[in-house]
PDB file of C-alpha atoms in Angstrom:
ATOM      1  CA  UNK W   1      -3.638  66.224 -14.585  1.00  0.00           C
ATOM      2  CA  UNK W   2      -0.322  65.806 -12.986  1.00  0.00           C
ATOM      3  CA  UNK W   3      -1.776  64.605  -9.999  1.00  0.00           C
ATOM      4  CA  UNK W   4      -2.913  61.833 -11.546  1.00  0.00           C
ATOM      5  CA  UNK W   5      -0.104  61.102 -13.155  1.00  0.00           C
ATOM      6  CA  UNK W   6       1.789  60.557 -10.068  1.00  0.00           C
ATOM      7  CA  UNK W   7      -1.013  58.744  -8.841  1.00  0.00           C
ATOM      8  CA  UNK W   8      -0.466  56.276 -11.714  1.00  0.00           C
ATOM      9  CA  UNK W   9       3.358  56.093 -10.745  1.00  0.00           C
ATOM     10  CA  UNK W  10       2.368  54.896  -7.351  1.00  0.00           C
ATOM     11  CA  UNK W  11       0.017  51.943  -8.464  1.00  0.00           C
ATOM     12  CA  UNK W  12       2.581  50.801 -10.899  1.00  0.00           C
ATOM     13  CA  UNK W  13       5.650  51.450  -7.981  1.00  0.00           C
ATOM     14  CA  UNK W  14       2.802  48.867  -5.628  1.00  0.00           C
ATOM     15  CA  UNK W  15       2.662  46.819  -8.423  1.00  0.00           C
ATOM     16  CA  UNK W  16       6.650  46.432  -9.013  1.00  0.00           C
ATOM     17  CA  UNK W  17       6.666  45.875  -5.241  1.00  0.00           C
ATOM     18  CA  UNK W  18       4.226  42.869  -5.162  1.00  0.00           C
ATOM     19  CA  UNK W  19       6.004  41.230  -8.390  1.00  0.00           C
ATOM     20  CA  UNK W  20       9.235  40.624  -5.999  1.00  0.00           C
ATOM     21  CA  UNK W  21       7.554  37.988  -4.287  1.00  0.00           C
ATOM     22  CA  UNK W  22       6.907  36.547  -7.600  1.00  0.00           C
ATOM     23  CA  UNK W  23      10.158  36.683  -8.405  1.00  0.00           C
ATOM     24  CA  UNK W  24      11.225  34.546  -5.615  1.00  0.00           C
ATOM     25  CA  UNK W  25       8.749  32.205  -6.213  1.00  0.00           C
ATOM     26  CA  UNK W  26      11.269  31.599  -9.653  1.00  0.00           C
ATOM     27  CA  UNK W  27      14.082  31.642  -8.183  1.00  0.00           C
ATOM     28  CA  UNK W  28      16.567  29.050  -8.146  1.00  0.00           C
ATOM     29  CA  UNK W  29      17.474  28.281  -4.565  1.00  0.00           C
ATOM     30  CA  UNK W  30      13.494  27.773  -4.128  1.00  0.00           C
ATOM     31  CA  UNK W  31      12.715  25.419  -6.791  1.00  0.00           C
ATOM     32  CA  UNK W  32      16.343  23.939  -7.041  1.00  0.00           C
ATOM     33  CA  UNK W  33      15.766  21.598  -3.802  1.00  0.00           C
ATOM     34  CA  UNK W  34      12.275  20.910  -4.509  1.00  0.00           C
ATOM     35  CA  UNK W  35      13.402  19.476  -7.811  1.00  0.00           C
ATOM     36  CA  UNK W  36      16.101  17.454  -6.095  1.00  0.00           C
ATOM     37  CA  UNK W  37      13.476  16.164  -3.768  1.00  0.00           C
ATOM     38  CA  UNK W  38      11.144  14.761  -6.411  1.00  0.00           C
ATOM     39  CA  UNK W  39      13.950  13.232  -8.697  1.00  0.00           C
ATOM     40  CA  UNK W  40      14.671  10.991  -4.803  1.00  0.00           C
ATOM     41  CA  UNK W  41      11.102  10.032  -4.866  1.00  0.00           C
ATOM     42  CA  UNK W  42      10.980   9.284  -8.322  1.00  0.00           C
ATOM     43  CA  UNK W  43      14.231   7.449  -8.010  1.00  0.00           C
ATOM     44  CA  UNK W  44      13.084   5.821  -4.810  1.00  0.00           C
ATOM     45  CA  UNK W  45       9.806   4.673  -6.405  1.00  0.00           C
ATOM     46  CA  UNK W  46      11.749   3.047  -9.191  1.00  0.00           C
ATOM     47  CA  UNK W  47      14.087   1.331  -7.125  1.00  0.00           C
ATOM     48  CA  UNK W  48      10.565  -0.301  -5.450  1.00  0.00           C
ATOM     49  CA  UNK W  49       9.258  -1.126  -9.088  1.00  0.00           C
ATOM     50  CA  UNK W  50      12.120  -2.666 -10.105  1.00  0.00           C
ATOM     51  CA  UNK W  51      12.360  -4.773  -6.467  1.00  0.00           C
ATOM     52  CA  UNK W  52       8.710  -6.106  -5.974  1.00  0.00           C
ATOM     53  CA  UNK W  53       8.102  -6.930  -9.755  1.00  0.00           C
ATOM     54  CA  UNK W  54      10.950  -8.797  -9.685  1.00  0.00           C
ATOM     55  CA  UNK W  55      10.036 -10.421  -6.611  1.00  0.00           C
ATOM     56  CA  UNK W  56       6.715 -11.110  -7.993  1.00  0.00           C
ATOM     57  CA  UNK W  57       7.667 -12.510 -11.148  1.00  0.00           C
ATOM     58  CA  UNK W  58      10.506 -14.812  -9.470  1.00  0.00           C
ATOM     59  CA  UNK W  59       7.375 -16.330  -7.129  1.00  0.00           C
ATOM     60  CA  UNK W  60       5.464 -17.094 -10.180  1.00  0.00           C
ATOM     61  CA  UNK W  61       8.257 -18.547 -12.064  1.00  0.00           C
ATOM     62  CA  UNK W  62       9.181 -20.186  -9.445  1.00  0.00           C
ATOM     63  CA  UNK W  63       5.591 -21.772  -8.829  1.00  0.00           C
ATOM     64  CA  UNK W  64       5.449 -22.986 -12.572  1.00  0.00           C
ATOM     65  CA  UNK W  65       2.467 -20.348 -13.622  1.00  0.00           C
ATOM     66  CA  UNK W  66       2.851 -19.409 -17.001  1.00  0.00           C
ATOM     67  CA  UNK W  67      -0.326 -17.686 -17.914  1.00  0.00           C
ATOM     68  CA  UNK W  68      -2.382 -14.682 -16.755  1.00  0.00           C
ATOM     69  CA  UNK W  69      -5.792 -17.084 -15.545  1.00  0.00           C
ATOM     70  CA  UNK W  70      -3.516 -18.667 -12.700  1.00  0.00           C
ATOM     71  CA  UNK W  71      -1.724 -16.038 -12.018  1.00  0.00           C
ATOM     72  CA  UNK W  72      -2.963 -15.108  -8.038  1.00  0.00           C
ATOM     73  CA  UNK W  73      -4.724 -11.843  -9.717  1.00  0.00           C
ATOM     74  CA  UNK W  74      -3.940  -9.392  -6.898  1.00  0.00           C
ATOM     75  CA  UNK W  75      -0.594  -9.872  -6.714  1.00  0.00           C
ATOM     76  CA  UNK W  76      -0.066  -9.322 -10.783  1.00  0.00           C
ATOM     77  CA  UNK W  77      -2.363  -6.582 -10.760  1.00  0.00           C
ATOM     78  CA  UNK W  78      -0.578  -4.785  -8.421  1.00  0.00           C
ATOM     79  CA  UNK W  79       3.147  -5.661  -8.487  1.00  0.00           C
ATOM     80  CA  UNK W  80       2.952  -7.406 -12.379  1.00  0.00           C
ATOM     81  CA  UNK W  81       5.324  -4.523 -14.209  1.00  0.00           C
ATOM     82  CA  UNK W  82       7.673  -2.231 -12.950  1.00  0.00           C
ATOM     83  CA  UNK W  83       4.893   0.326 -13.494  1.00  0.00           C
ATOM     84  CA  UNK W  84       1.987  -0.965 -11.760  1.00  0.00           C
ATOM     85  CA  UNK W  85       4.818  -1.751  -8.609  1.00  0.00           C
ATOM     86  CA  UNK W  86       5.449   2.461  -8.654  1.00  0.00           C
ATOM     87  CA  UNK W  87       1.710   3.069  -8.636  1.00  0.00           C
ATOM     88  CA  UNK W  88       1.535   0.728  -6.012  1.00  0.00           C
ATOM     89  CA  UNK W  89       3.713   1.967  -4.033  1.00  0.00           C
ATOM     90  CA  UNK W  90       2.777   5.836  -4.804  1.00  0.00           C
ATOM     91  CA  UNK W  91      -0.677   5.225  -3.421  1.00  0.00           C
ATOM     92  CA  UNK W  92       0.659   3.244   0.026  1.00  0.00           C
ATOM     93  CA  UNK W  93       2.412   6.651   0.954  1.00  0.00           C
ATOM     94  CA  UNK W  94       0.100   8.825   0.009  1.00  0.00           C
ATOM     95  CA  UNK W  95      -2.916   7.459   1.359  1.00  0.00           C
ATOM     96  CA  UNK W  96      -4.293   6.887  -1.721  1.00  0.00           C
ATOM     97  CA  UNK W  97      -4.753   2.934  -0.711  1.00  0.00           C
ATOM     98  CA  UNK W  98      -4.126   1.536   3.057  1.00  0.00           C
ATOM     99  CA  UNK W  99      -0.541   0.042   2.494  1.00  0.00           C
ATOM    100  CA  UNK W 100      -1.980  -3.089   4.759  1.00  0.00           C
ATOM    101  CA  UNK W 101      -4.391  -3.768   2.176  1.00  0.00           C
ATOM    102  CA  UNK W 102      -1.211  -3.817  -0.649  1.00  0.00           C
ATOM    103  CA  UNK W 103       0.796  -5.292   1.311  1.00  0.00           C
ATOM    104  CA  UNK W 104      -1.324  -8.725   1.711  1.00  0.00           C
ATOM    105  CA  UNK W 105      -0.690 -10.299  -1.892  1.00  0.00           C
ATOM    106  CA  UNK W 106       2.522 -10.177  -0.582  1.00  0.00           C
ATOM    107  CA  UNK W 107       2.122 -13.161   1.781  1.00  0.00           C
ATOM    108  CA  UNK W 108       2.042 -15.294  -0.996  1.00  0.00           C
ATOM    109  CA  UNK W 109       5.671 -14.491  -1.992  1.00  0.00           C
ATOM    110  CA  UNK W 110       7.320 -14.586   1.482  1.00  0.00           C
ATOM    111  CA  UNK W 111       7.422 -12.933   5.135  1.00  0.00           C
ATOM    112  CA  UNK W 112      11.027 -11.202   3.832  1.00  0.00           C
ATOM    113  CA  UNK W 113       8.678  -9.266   1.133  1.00  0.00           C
ATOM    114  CA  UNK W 114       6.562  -7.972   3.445  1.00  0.00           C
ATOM    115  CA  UNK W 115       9.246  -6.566   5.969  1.00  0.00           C
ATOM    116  CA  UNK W 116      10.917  -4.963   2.566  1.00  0.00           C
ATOM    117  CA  UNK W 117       7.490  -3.449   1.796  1.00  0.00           C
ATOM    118  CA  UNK W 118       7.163  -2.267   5.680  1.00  0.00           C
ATOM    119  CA  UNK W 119      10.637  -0.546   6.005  1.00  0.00           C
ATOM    120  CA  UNK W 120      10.138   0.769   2.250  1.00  0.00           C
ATOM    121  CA  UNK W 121       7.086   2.414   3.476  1.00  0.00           C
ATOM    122  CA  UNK W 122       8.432   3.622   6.391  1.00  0.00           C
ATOM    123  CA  UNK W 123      11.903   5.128   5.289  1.00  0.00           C
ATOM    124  CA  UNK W 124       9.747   6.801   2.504  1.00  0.00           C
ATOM    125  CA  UNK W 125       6.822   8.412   4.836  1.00  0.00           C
ATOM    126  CA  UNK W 126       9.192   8.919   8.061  1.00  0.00           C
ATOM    127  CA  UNK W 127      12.172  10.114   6.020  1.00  0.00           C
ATOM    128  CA  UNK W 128      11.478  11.345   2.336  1.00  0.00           C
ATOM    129  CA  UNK W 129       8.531  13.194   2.631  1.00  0.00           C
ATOM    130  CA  UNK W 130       9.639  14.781   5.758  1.00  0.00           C
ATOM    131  CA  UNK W 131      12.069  16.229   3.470  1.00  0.00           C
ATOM    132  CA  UNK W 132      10.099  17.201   1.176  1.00  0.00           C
ATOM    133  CA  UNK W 133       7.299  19.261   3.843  1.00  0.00           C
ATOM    134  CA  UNK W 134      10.593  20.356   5.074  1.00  0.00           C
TER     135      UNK W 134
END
C-alpha cells in the first residue's frame, strides 16, 4: 500500500515538473514583447488605412466622381475606408494577395502612391515581422 503511495507522489512530483514550462509560457517577459509587437503592426496598419484611403478619396474628389457606379471599382473596393485599406494591406504582407496585384489600382492615383505602397510593404515584411519571428 505504501508503495503505491509513493508511487503516486512521483507522478504528481512529474506532473509539477512539466507544469513549469507552462508557467513560462504565462509569464510576462514572454508575452509582454509579443504584445508590444502586435500593438506596432496594428498601429502600423492603421497608419496605412488612414494614408491610402485618404489618398484614394482625394483622387476621386479630385476627378469630380461623386457616386459609387463611376467610382474605378478596384480602387474603392480595396482602399474605399480606412478598413478595407488595413485589410488590404494585411493580406499584401502576409501573402494572403500578391501585393503587385493591390498595388495596380494604384496607378490611377499617382506613381508617388505606388512607391509609398512599395516601401510600406517593404519596411513592414523586411523590418516588422522580422521582429516579430524574432
Amino acid at each position: 500500500l505504501r508503495v503505491f503511495k509513493l508511487a503516486r507522489s512521483a507522478r504528481i512530483l512529474r506532473t509539477l515538473k512539466e507544469l513549469r514550462i507552462g508557467r513560462l509560457l504565462v509569464a510576462p517577459e514572454v508575452w509582454q514583447p509579443f504584445l508590444w509587437a502586435l500593438m506596432s503592426l496594428f498601429f502600423f496598419l492603421y497608419m496605412f488605412g488612414l494614408i491610402f484611403t485618404t489618398l484614394t478619396v482625394t483622387h476621386l474628389e479630385k476627378e469630380g466622381v461623386q457616386n459609387e457606379q463611376n467610382q474605378p471599382k478596384r480602387l474603392f473596393e480595396l482602399y474605399g475606408s480606412v478598413g478595407r485599406s488595413m485589410i488590404t494591406f494585411f493580406a499584401a504582407i502576409t501573402g494572403g494577395e500578391p501585393w503587385r496585384a493591390l498595388m495596380q489600382p494604384l496607378e490611377a492615383i499617382d506613381a508617388a502612391s505606388e512607391a509609398c505602397f512599395l516601401i510600406c510593404v517593404s519596411f513592414t515584411l523586411f523590418g516588422l515581422m522580422n521582429t516579430l519571428s524574432a
